[in-house]
Amino acid sequence: SQELEQSPQSLIVQEGKNLTINCTSSKTLYGLYWYKQKYGEGLIFLMMLQKGGEEKSHEKITAKLDEKKQQSSLHITASQPSHAGIYLCGADRGGGKLTFGQGTILTVHP
Amino acid sequence: DTGVSQDPRHKITKRGQNVTFRCDPISEHNRLYWYRQTLGQGPEFLTYFQNEAQLEKSRLLSDRFSAERPKGSFSTLEIQRTEQGDSAMYLCASSLVSGSGYTFGSGTRLTVV
């Protein structure tokens, strides 16, 4: 089974709507990364969270890590077509590697 | 700095052929990682280097796969006797030893026909 579960697997929204993507871990998260990926391209770093209860924002994207450090959420406010892509959460398991969720495909209709 | 560079971006090869990919990390980054991503999945860790030393290899890295980072700068990933199951996106990333963040390249998409 996946160590990191993302939900939903895919999401279709109308431009201007808010949305949330969740990432749940079976183990305590000591470093949680959010990346965005356009189809067929590399990963673009969005945010990193380390402390329980931590919240970070960049432009219209906000990421949170819960107090127990087992769940993270990514929230997009007033979505735009430019937000479309695949969103990946990755957990730093130590030893220099990340374990990723399966990704959430976001489609934003204009 | 231009970030992490990977070459080529796309590679189509016949089954049984050998292929080699190159990754140029961010110059001051000591650590370099290789991941593989298949369609509909998140990237999976393959191996990583700290300077020129290969410190960990995943069980996904079969005997046909070999990675090097001879001078602690760029790295190569070679796949011998390619199989159709090797078709995937191969991603390279780099970071400082402190693990303060991982920067990914644009990837090399391999198609084995």
Coordinates of N, CA and C in Angstrom, one line a residue:
Chain A
S1 N 0.8 -1.2 0.0 CA 0.0 0.0 0.0 C 0.9 1.2 0.0
Q2 N 0.3 2.3 -0.5 CA 1.0 3.6 -0.6 C 1.3 4.1 0.8
E3 N 2.5 4.6 1.1 CA 2.7 5.3 2.3 C 2.0 6.6 2.4
L4 N 1.9 7.3 1.2 CA 1.2 8.5 1.2 C 0.0 8.4 0.2
E5 N -1.2 8.7 0.7 CA -2.4 8.7 0.0 C -2.9 10.1 -0.3
Q6 N -3.1 10.4 -1.6 CA -3.6 11.7 -2.0 C -5.1 11.5 -2.4
S7 N -5.9 12.5 -2.0 CA -7.3 12.5 -2.4 C -7.7 14.0 -2.7
P8 N -8.5 14.2 -3.8 CA -9.0 13.1 -4.7 C -7.9 12.8 -5.7
Q9 N -8.1 11.7 -6.5 CA -7.1 11.4 -7.5 C -7.2 12.3 -8.7
S10 N -8.4 12.9 -8.9 CA -8.5 13.9 -9.9 C -9.6 14.8 -9.5
L11 N -9.6 16.0 -10.1 CA -10.5 17.1 -9.7 C -10.7 18.0 -10.9
I12 N -11.9 18.3 -11.2 CA -12.3 19.2 -12.3 C -13.1 20.3 -11.6
V13 N -12.6 21.6 -11.8 CA -13.3 22.7 -11.2 C -13.5 23.8 -12.3
Q14 N -14.4 24.7 -12.0 CA -14.6 25.8 -12.8 C -13.7 26.9 -12.4
E15 N -13.2 27.7 -13.3 CA -12.3 28.8 -12.9 C -13.0 29.7 -11.9
G16 N -12.2 30.1 -10.9 CA -12.7 30.9 -9.8 C -13.1 30.2 -8.6
K17 N -13.3 28.9 -8.7 CA -13.6 28.1 -7.5 C -12.4 27.7 -6.7
N18 N -12.7 27.5 -5.4 CA -11.7 27.1 -4.4 C -11.6 25.6 -4.4
L19 N -10.5 25.0 -4.1 CA -10.4 23.6 -4.0 C -9.3 23.2 -3.0
T20 N -9.4 21.9 -2.5 CA -8.5 21.4 -1.6 C -8.0 20.0 -2.0
I21 N -6.7 19.7 -1.8 CA -6.2 18.4 -2.1 C -5.6 18.0 -0.8
N22 N -5.8 16.7 -0.4 CA -5.3 16.2 0.8 C -4.2 15.1 0.6
C23 N -3.3 15.0 1.6 CA -2.2 14.0 1.6 C -2.1 13.4 2.9
T24 N -2.3 12.1 3.0 CA -2.4 11.5 4.3 C -1.3 10.4 4.4
S25 N -0.6 10.4 5.5 CA 0.5 9.5 5.7 C 0.2 8.5 6.8
S26 N 0.8 7.3 6.6 CA 0.6 6.2 7.6 C 1.7 6.4 8.7
K27 N 2.7 7.3 8.5 CA 3.7 7.5 9.4 C 3.8 9.0 9.7
T28 N 4.5 9.4 10.8 CA 4.7 10.8 11.1 C 5.5 11.5 10.0
L29 N 5.1 12.6 9.6 CA 5.7 13.4 8.6 C 6.7 14.4 9.2
Y30 N 8.0 14.2 8.8 CA 9.0 15.1 9.4 C 9.4 16.2 8.4
G31 N 9.0 16.0 7.2 CA 9.2 17.0 6.1 C 8.3 16.7 5.0
L32 N 7.4 17.6 4.7 CA 6.4 17.3 3.7 C 6.5 18.4 2.6
Y33 N 6.6 17.9 1.4 CA 6.8 18.7 0.2 C 5.6 18.7 -0.7
W34 N 5.3 19.8 -1.3 CA 4.3 19.9 -2.3 C 5.0 20.3 -3.6
Y35 N 4.7 19.6 -4.7 CA 5.2 19.9 -6.0 C 4.1 19.9 -7.0
K36 N 4.3 20.7 -8.1 CA 3.3 20.7 -9.2 C 4.1 20.2 -10.4
Q37 N 3.4 19.4 -11.2 CA 4.0 18.9 -12.4 C 3.0 19.1 -13.6
K38 N 3.6 19.6 -14.7 CA 2.8 19.7 -15.9 C 3.1 18.3 -16.6
Y39 N 2.1 17.9 -17.4 CA 2.2 16.5 -18.0 C 3.5 16.4 -18.8
G40 N 4.3 15.4 -18.6 CA 5.5 15.2 -19.3 C 6.7 16.0 -19.0
E41 N 6.5 16.8 -17.9 CA 7.6 17.7 -17.5 C 8.1 17.3 -16.0
G42 N 9.1 18.1 -15.6 CA 9.6 17.9 -14.2 C 8.7 18.5 -13.2
L43 N 9.2 18.4 -11.9 CA 8.5 18.8 -10.8 C 8.9 20.2 -10.4
I44 N 7.9 21.1 -10.1 CA 8.1 22.4 -9.7 C 7.8 22.5 -8.2
F45 N 8.8 23.0 -7.4 CA 8.6 23.1 -6.0 C 7.6 24.1 -5.6
L46 N 6.7 23.8 -4.7 CA 5.7 24.7 -4.2 C 6.0 25.2 -2.8
M47 N 6.0 24.2 -1.9 CA 6.2 24.5 -0.5 C 6.7 23.3 0.3
M48 N 7.4 23.6 1.4 CA 7.8 22.6 2.3 C 7.3 22.9 3.7
L49 N 6.8 21.9 4.4 CA 6.3 22.0 5.8 C 7.0 21.0 6.7
Q50 N 7.3 21.5 7.9 CA 8.1 20.6 8.8 C 7.5 20.5 10.2
K51 N 6.8 21.6 10.6 CA 6.3 21.7 12.0 C 4.8 21.4 12.1
G52 N 4.4 20.7 13.1 CA 3.0 20.4 13.3 C 2.2 21.8 13.4
G53 N 1.2 21.9 12.7 CA 0.4 23.1 12.7 C 0.9 24.2 11.7
E54 N 2.0 23.9 11.0 CA 2.6 24.9 10.2 C 1.7 25.2 9.0
E55 N 1.7 26.4 8.5 CA 0.9 26.8 7.4 C 1.7 27.8 6.6
K56 N 1.8 27.6 5.2 CA 2.5 28.5 4.4 C 1.6 28.8 3.2
S57 N 1.8 30.0 2.7 CA 1.1 30.5 1.5 C 2.0 31.1 0.5
H58 N 1.6 30.9 -0.8 CA 2.3 31.6 -1.9 C 1.3 31.9 -2.9
E59 N 1.1 33.2 -3.2 CA 0.1 33.6 -4.1 C -1.2 33.0 -3.6
K60 N -1.9 32.3 -4.5 CA -3.2 31.8 -4.1 C -3.2 30.3 -3.5
I61 N -2.0 29.9 -3.2 CA -1.9 28.5 -2.7 C -1.5 28.5 -1.3
T62 N -2.2 27.7 -0.5 CA -1.9 27.6 1.0 C -1.7 26.1 1.3
A63 N -0.7 25.8 2.0 CA -0.4 24.4 2.4 C -0.4 24.4 4.0
K64 N -1.0 23.3 4.5 CA -1.0 23.1 6.0 C -0.5 21.7 6.4
L65 N 0.1 21.6 7.5 CA 0.5 20.3 8.1 C -0.2 20.3 9.4
D66 N -1.0 19.2 9.7 CA -1.7 19.1 10.9 C -0.8 18.9 12.1
E67 N -1.5 19.1 13.3 CA -0.7 19.1 14.5 C 0.0 17.7 14.8
K68 N -0.7 16.6 14.3 CA -0.2 15.3 14.5 C 0.9 14.9 13.5
K69 N 1.0 15.8 12.5 CA 2.0 15.6 11.4 C 1.8 14.3 10.7
Q70 N 0.5 14.0 10.4 CA 0.2 12.9 9.5 C -0.7 13.2 8.3
Q71 N -1.1 14.5 8.3 CA -1.9 14.9 7.1 C -1.6 16.3 6.7
S72 N -1.6 16.5 5.4 CA -1.3 17.8 4.9 C -2.4 18.1 3.9
S73 N -2.7 19.4 3.7 CA -3.7 19.8 2.7 C -3.1 21.0 1.9
L74 N -3.5 21.0 0.7 CA -3.1 22.1 -0.2 C -4.4 22.8 -0.7
H75 N -4.5 24.0 -0.5 CA -5.8 24.8 -0.8 C -5.5 25.8 -1.9
I76 N -6.3 25.8 -2.9 CA -6.1 26.9 -4.0 C -7.4 27.7 -3.9
T77 N -7.2 29.0 -3.8 CA -8.2 30.0 -3.8 C -8.4 30.6 -5.2
A78 N -9.7 30.7 -5.6 CA -10.0 31.3 -6.9 C -9.2 30.8 -8.0
S79 N -9.3 29.5 -8.3 CA -8.5 28.8 -9.2 C -8.5 29.4 -10.6
Q80 N -7.4 29.2 -11.3 CA -7.2 29.7 -12.7 C -6.7 28.6 -13.6
P81 N -6.9 28.7 -14.9 CA -6.4 27.6 -15.8 C -4.9 27.4 -15.6
S82 N -4.2 28.4 -15.2 CA -2.7 28.2 -15.0 C -2.4 27.3 -13.8
H83 N -3.4 27.0 -12.9 CA -3.2 26.1 -11.8 C -3.4 24.6 -12.2
A84 N -3.8 24.4 -13.4 CA -4.0 23.0 -13.9 C -2.7 22.2 -13.9
G85 N -2.8 21.0 -13.6 CA -1.6 20.1 -13.6 C -1.7 19.0 -12.6
I86 N -0.6 18.4 -12.3 CA -0.6 17.3 -11.3 C 0.1 17.8 -10.0
Y87 N -0.6 17.6 -8.9 CA 0.0 18.0 -7.7 C 0.4 16.8 -6.9
L88 N 1.6 16.8 -6.4 CA 2.3 15.7 -5.7 C 2.7 16.1 -4.3
C89 N 2.4 15.3 -3.4 CA 3.0 15.5 -2.0 C 4.1 14.5 -1.9
G90 N 5.2 14.9 -1.2 CA 6.3 14.0 -1.0 C 6.8 14.1 0.4
A91 N 7.1 13.0 1.0 CA 7.5 12.9 2.4 C 9.0 12.6 2.5
D92 N 9.7 13.4 3.3 CA 11.2 13.2 3.5 C 11.3 12.1 4.5
R93 N 11.8 10.9 4.0 CA 11.9 9.7 4.9 C 13.3 9.6 5.5
G94 N 14.1 10.6 5.3 CA 15.5 10.6 5.8 C 16.3 9.8 4.8
G95 N 17.6 9.8 5.0 CA 18.5 9.1 4.1 C 18.5 9.7 2.7
G96 N 18.0 10.9 2.6 CA 18.1 11.6 1.3 C 17.1 11.3 0.3
K97 N 15.9 10.8 0.6 CA 15.0 10.5 -0.4 C 13.6 10.9 0.0
L98 N 12.8 11.1 -1.1 CA 11.4 11.5 -0.9 C 10.5 10.3 -1.3
T99 N 9.4 10.1 -0.6 CA 8.4 9.1 -1.0 C 7.2 9.9 -1.4
F100 N 6.7 9.7 -2.6 CA 5.6 10.5 -3.1 C 4.2 9.8 -3.1
G101 N 3.2 10.6 -3.0 CA 1.8 10.1 -3.3 C 1.7 9.9 -4.8
Q102 N 0.5 9.4 -5.1 CA 0.3 9.0 -6.5 C -0.1 10.2 -7.4
G103 N -0.3 11.4 -6.7 CA -0.6 12.6 -7.5 C -2.1 12.9 -7.6
T104 N -2.5 14.1 -7.7 CA -3.9 14.6 -8.0 C -3.9 15.4 -9.2
I105 N -4.7 15.0 -10.2 CA -4.8 15.7 -11.5 C -5.8 16.8 -11.4
L106 N -5.4 18.0 -11.5 CA -6.3 19.1 -11.5 C -6.6 19.7 -12.8
T107 N -7.9 19.8 -13.2 CA -8.3 20.5 -14.4 C -9.1 21.7 -14.0
V108 N -8.8 22.8 -14.6 CA -9.6 24.0 -14.4 C -10.2 24.5 -15.7
H109 N -11.5 24.5 -15.7 CA -12.2 25.0 -16.9 C -12.4 26.5 -16.9
P110 N -12.1 27.1 -18.0 CA -12.3 28.6 -18.1 C -13.8 29.0 -18.1
Chain B
D1 N 22.5 30.5 -12.0 CA 22.4 29.1 -12.1 C 21.2 28.7 -12.8
T2 N 21.3 27.7 -13.7 CA 20.2 27.3 -14.5 C 19.3 26.2 -14.0
G3 N 19.6 25.8 -12.7 CA 18.8 24.7 -12.1 C 19.4 23.4 -12.5
V4 N 18.6 22.3 -12.4 CA 19.0 21.0 -12.7 C 18.7 20.7 -14.2
S5 N 19.7 20.3 -14.9 CA 19.5 20.0 -16.3 C 19.6 18.5 -16.6
Q6 N 18.7 18.1 -17.5 CA 18.8 16.7 -17.9 C 18.8 16.5 -19.4
D7 N 19.5 15.6 -19.9 CA 19.7 15.4 -21.3 C 19.8 13.9 -21.6
P8 N 19.0 13.4 -22.7 CA 18.1 14.1 -23.5 C 16.8 14.3 -22.8
R9 N 15.9 15.1 -23.4 CA 14.5 15.2 -22.9 C 13.7 14.0 -23.3
H10 N 13.9 13.5 -24.4 CA 13.2 12.3 -24.9 C 14.2 11.3 -25.5
K11 N 13.9 10.1 -25.3 CA 14.7 9.0 -25.9 C 13.8 7.9 -26.3
I12 N 13.8 7.5 -27.6 CA 13.1 6.3 -28.1 C 14.2 5.3 -28.5
T13 N 14.0 4.1 -27.9 CA 15.0 3.1 -28.2 C 14.4 1.7 -28.5
K14 N 15.1 0.9 -29.2 CA 14.5 -0.5 -29.4 C 14.9 -1.4 -28.2
R15 N 14.0 -2.3 -27.9 CA 14.2 -3.2 -26.9 C 15.6 -3.9 -27.1
G16 N 16.3 -4.0 -26.0 CA 17.6 -4.7 -26.0 C 18.8 -3.7 -26.2
Q17 N 18.5 -2.5 -26.6 CA 19.6 -1.5 -26.7 C 19.9 -0.9 -25.3
N18 N 21.1 -0.3 -25.3 CA 21.6 0.4 -24.0 C 21.3 1.9 -24.2
V19 N 20.9 2.5 -23.1 CA 20.7 4.0 -23.1 C 21.4 4.6 -21.9
T20 N 21.8 5.9 -22.1 CA 22.5 6.6 -21.0 C 21.9 8.0 -20.9
F21 N 21.6 8.4 -19.7 CA 21.0 9.7 -19.5 C 22.0 10.5 -18.6
R22 N 22.0 11.8 -18.8 CA 22.9 12.7 -18.0 C 22.1 13.7 -17.2
C23 N 22.6 14.0 -16.0 CA 22.0 15.0 -15.2 C 23.1 15.9 -14.7
D24 N 22.9 17.2 -14.8 CA 23.8 18.3 -14.3 C 23.0 18.9 -13.1
P25 N 23.5 18.8 -11.9 CA 22.7 19.3 -10.8 C 23.1 20.8 -10.6
I26 N 22.4 21.4 -9.6 CA 22.8 22.8 -9.2 C 24.2 22.7 -8.6
S27 N 25.1 23.6 -9.1 CA 26.5 23.4 -8.8 C 26.9 23.3 -7.3
E28 N 26.3 24.0 -6.5 CA 26.7 23.9 -5.1 C 26.0 22.8 -4.3
H29 N 25.1 22.0 -5.0 CA 24.4 20.9 -4.3 C 25.3 19.6 -4.2
N30 N 25.4 19.1 -3.0 CA 26.3 17.9 -2.8 C 25.5 16.6 -3.2
R31 N 24.2 16.7 -3.0 CA 23.4 15.4 -3.2 C 22.7 15.4 -4.6
L32 N 22.7 14.2 -5.2 CA 22.0 14.1 -6.5 C 21.2 12.8 -6.4
Y33 N 20.0 12.9 -6.9 CA 19.0 11.8 -6.8 C 18.5 11.4 -8.1
W34 N 18.2 10.1 -8.3 CA 17.5 9.7 -9.5 C 16.2 9.0 -9.1
Y35 N 15.1 9.4 -9.8 CA 13.8 8.8 -9.6 C 13.2 8.4 -10.9
R36 N 12.3 7.4 -10.8 CA 11.6 7.0 -12.0 C 10.1 7.2 -11.8
Q37 N 9.4 7.7 -12.8 CA 8.0 7.9 -12.7 C 7.2 7.3 -13.9
T38 N 6.3 6.4 -13.6 CA 5.5 5.8 -14.7 C 4.1 6.6 -14.7
L39 N 3.4 6.4 -15.8 CA 2.2 7.1 -16.0 C 1.2 6.9 -14.9
G40 N 0.7 8.0 -14.3 CA -0.3 7.9 -13.3 C 0.2 7.7 -11.9
Q41 N 1.5 7.7 -11.7 CA 2.1 7.4 -10.4 C 3.0 8.6 -10.0
G42 N 3.3 8.6 -8.7 CA 4.3 9.6 -8.3 C 5.7 9.0 -8.5
P43 N 6.7 9.9 -8.5 CA 8.1 9.4 -8.7 C 8.5 8.4 -7.6
E44 N 9.3 7.4 -8.1 CA 9.9 6.4 -7.1 C 11.4 6.6 -7.1
F45 N 11.9 6.5 -5.9 CA 13.3 6.7 -5.7 C 14.1 5.5 -6.3
L46 N 15.2 5.9 -6.9 CA 16.1 4.8 -7.5 C 17.4 4.8 -6.7
T47 N 18.1 5.9 -6.6 CA 19.4 6.0 -6.0 C 19.8 7.4 -5.7
Y48 N 20.8 7.6 -4.8 CA 21.3 8.9 -4.6 C 22.8 8.9 -4.3
F49 N 23.4 10.1 -4.6 CA 24.8 10.3 -4.4 C 25.0 11.4 -3.4
Q50 N 26.1 11.3 -2.6 CA 26.6 12.5 -1.9 C 28.0 12.7 -2.4
N51 N 28.2 13.8 -3.1 CA 29.4 14.0 -3.8 C 29.6 12.8 -4.8
E52 N 30.7 12.1 -4.8 CA 30.8 11.1 -5.8 C 30.4 9.7 -5.3
A53 N 30.1 9.6 -4.0 CA 29.7 8.4 -3.4 C 28.2 8.0 -3.6
Q54 N 28.0 6.8 -4.0 CA 26.6 6.4 -4.2 C 26.2 5.8 -2.8
L55 N 25.3 6.4 -2.1 CA 25.0 6.0 -0.7 C 23.8 5.1 -0.6
E56 N 22.9 5.0 -1.5 CA 21.7 4.2 -1.4 C 21.2 3.8 -2.8
K57 N 20.8 2.6 -2.9 CA 20.2 2.1 -4.1 C 18.9 1.4 -3.8
S58 N 17.8 1.7 -4.5 CA 16.5 1.1 -4.3 C 16.5 -0.3 -4.9
R59 N 15.6 -1.2 -4.4 CA 15.5 -2.5 -5.0 C 15.0 -2.4 -6.4
L60 N 14.4 -1.3 -6.8 CA 13.9 -1.1 -8.1 C 15.1 -1.0 -9.1
L61 N 16.3 -0.7 -8.6 CA 17.4 -0.6 -9.5 C 18.0 -2.0 -9.8
S62 N 17.6 -2.6 -10.9 CA 18.0 -4.0 -11.2 C 19.5 -3.9 -11.6
D63 N 20.0 -5.1 -11.9 CA 21.4 -5.2 -12.3 C 21.6 -4.5 -13.7
R64 N 20.6 -4.3 -14.4 CA 20.7 -3.7 -15.7 C 20.9 -2.1 -15.6
F65 N 20.7 -1.6 -14.4 CA 20.8 -0.2 -14.2 C 22.1 0.1 -13.5
S66 N 22.8 1.2 -13.9 CA 24.0 1.6 -13.2 C 24.0 3.1 -13.2
A67 N 24.4 3.7 -12.1 CA 24.5 5.2 -12.0 C 25.9 5.5 -11.5
E68 N 26.4 6.6 -12.1 CA 27.7 7.1 -11.7 C 27.7 8.6 -11.4
R69 N 28.6 9.1 -10.6 CA 28.8 10.5 -10.5 C 30.3 10.7 -10.2
P70 N 31.1 10.5 -11.2 CA 32.6 10.3 -11.1 C 33.3 11.5 -10.4
K71 N 32.9 12.7 -10.6 CA 33.7 13.8 -10.0 C 32.8 14.6 -9.1
G72 N 31.7 14.0 -8.7 CA 30.9 14.7 -7.7 C 30.1 15.8 -8.4
S73 N 30.1 15.9 -9.7 CA 29.3 17.0 -10.3 C 28.2 16.4 -11.1
F74 N 28.3 16.1 -12.4 CA 27.2 15.5 -13.2 C 27.1 14.1 -12.9
S75 N 26.0 13.5 -13.2 CA 25.7 12.1 -13.0 C 25.2 11.5 -14.3
T76 N 25.4 10.2 -14.5 CA 24.8 9.4 -15.6 C 24.1 8.2 -15.1
L77 N 23.0 7.9 -15.8 CA 22.2 6.7 -15.5 C 22.2 5.9 -16.7
E78 N 22.7 4.7 -16.7 CA 22.7 3.8 -17.8 C 21.8 2.6 -17.6
I79 N 21.0 2.3 -18.6 CA 20.2 1.1 -18.6 C 20.7 0.2 -19.7
Q80 N 21.0 -1.0 -19.4 CA 21.5 -2.0 -20.4 C 20.4 -2.9 -20.8
R81 N 20.4 -3.3 -22.0 CA 19.4 -4.3 -22.5 C 18.0 -3.9 -22.1
T82 N 17.6 -2.7 -22.6 CA 16.3 -2.1 -22.2 C 15.2 -3.1 -22.5
E83 N 14.2 -3.0 -21.6 CA 12.9 -3.7 -21.8 C 11.8 -2.7 -21.8
Q84 N 10.6 -3.2 -22.3 CA 9.5 -2.3 -22.5 C 9.0 -1.7 -21.1
G85 N 9.2 -2.5 -20.1 CA 8.9 -2.1 -18.8 C 9.8 -0.9 -18.2
D86 N 10.8 -0.6 -18.9 CA 11.7 0.5 -18.5 C 11.1 1.8 -19.0
S87 N 10.2 1.8 -19.9 CA 9.6 3.0 -20.4 C 9.0 3.8 -19.2
A88 N 9.5 5.0 -19.1 CA 9.1 5.9 -18.0 C 9.7 7.2 -18.1
M89 N 9.4 8.1 -17.2 CA 10.1 9.4 -17.1 C 11.2 9.2 -16.0
Y90 N 12.4 9.6 -16.3 CA 13.5 9.5 -15.4 C 13.9 10.9 -14.9
L91 N 13.7 11.1 -13.6 CA 13.9 12.4 -13.1 C 15.1 12.5 -12.2
C92 N 15.8 13.6 -12.3 CA 17.0 13.8 -11.5 C 16.7 15.0 -10.5
A93 N 17.2 15.0 -9.3 CA 17.0 16.1 -8.4 C 18.3 16.3 -7.7
S94 N 18.5 17.5 -7.1 CA 19.7 17.7 -6.3 C 19.3 18.5 -5.1
S95 N 20.2 18.5 -4.1 CA 19.9 19.2 -2.8 C 21.3 19.4 -2.1
L96 N 21.2 20.3 -1.1 CA 22.4 20.4 -0.2 C 22.3 19.2 0.8
V97 N 23.4 18.9 1.4 CA 23.4 17.8 2.3 C 22.4 18.0 3.4
S98 N 22.1 19.3 3.8 CA 21.2 19.5 4.8 C 19.8 19.2 4.5
G99 N 19.5 18.9 3.2 CA 18.1 18.5 2.8 C 17.2 19.6 2.9
S100 N 17.6 20.8 2.6 CA 16.7 21.9 2.8 C 15.8 22.1 1.6
G101 N 15.9 21.3 0.7 CA 14.9 21.4 -0.4 C 15.5 20.6 -1.6
Y102 N 14.6 20.0 -2.4 CA 15.0 19.2 -3.5 C 14.6 19.9 -4.8
T103 N 15.5 20.1 -5.7 CA 15.2 20.8 -7.0 C 15.3 19.7 -8.1
F104 N 14.2 19.6 -8.8 CA 14.1 18.6 -9.9 C 14.4 19.1 -11.2
G105 N 14.9 18.3 -12.1 CA 15.1 18.6 -13.5 C 13.8 18.3 -14.3
S106 N 13.8 18.6 -15.6 CA 12.7 18.4 -16.4 C 12.4 17.0 -16.8
G107 N 13.4 16.1 -16.5 CA 13.2 14.7 -16.8 C 13.7 14.2 -18.2
T108 N 13.9 13.0 -18.3 CA 14.1 12.3 -19.6 C 13.0 11.3 -19.8
R109 N 12.3 11.4 -20.8 CA 11.2 10.4 -21.1 C 11.7 9.3 -22.0
L110 N 11.7 8.1 -21.5 CA 12.2 7.0 -22.2 C 11.1 6.2 -22.8
T111 N 11.1 5.9 -24.0 CA 10.1 5.0 -24.6 C 10.9 3.8 -25.3
V112 N 10.6 2.6 -24.8 CA 11.2 1.4 -25.4 C 10.2 0.7 -26.3
V113 N 10.6 0.5 -27.6 CA 9.7 0.0 -28.5 C 10.1 -1.4 -29.0

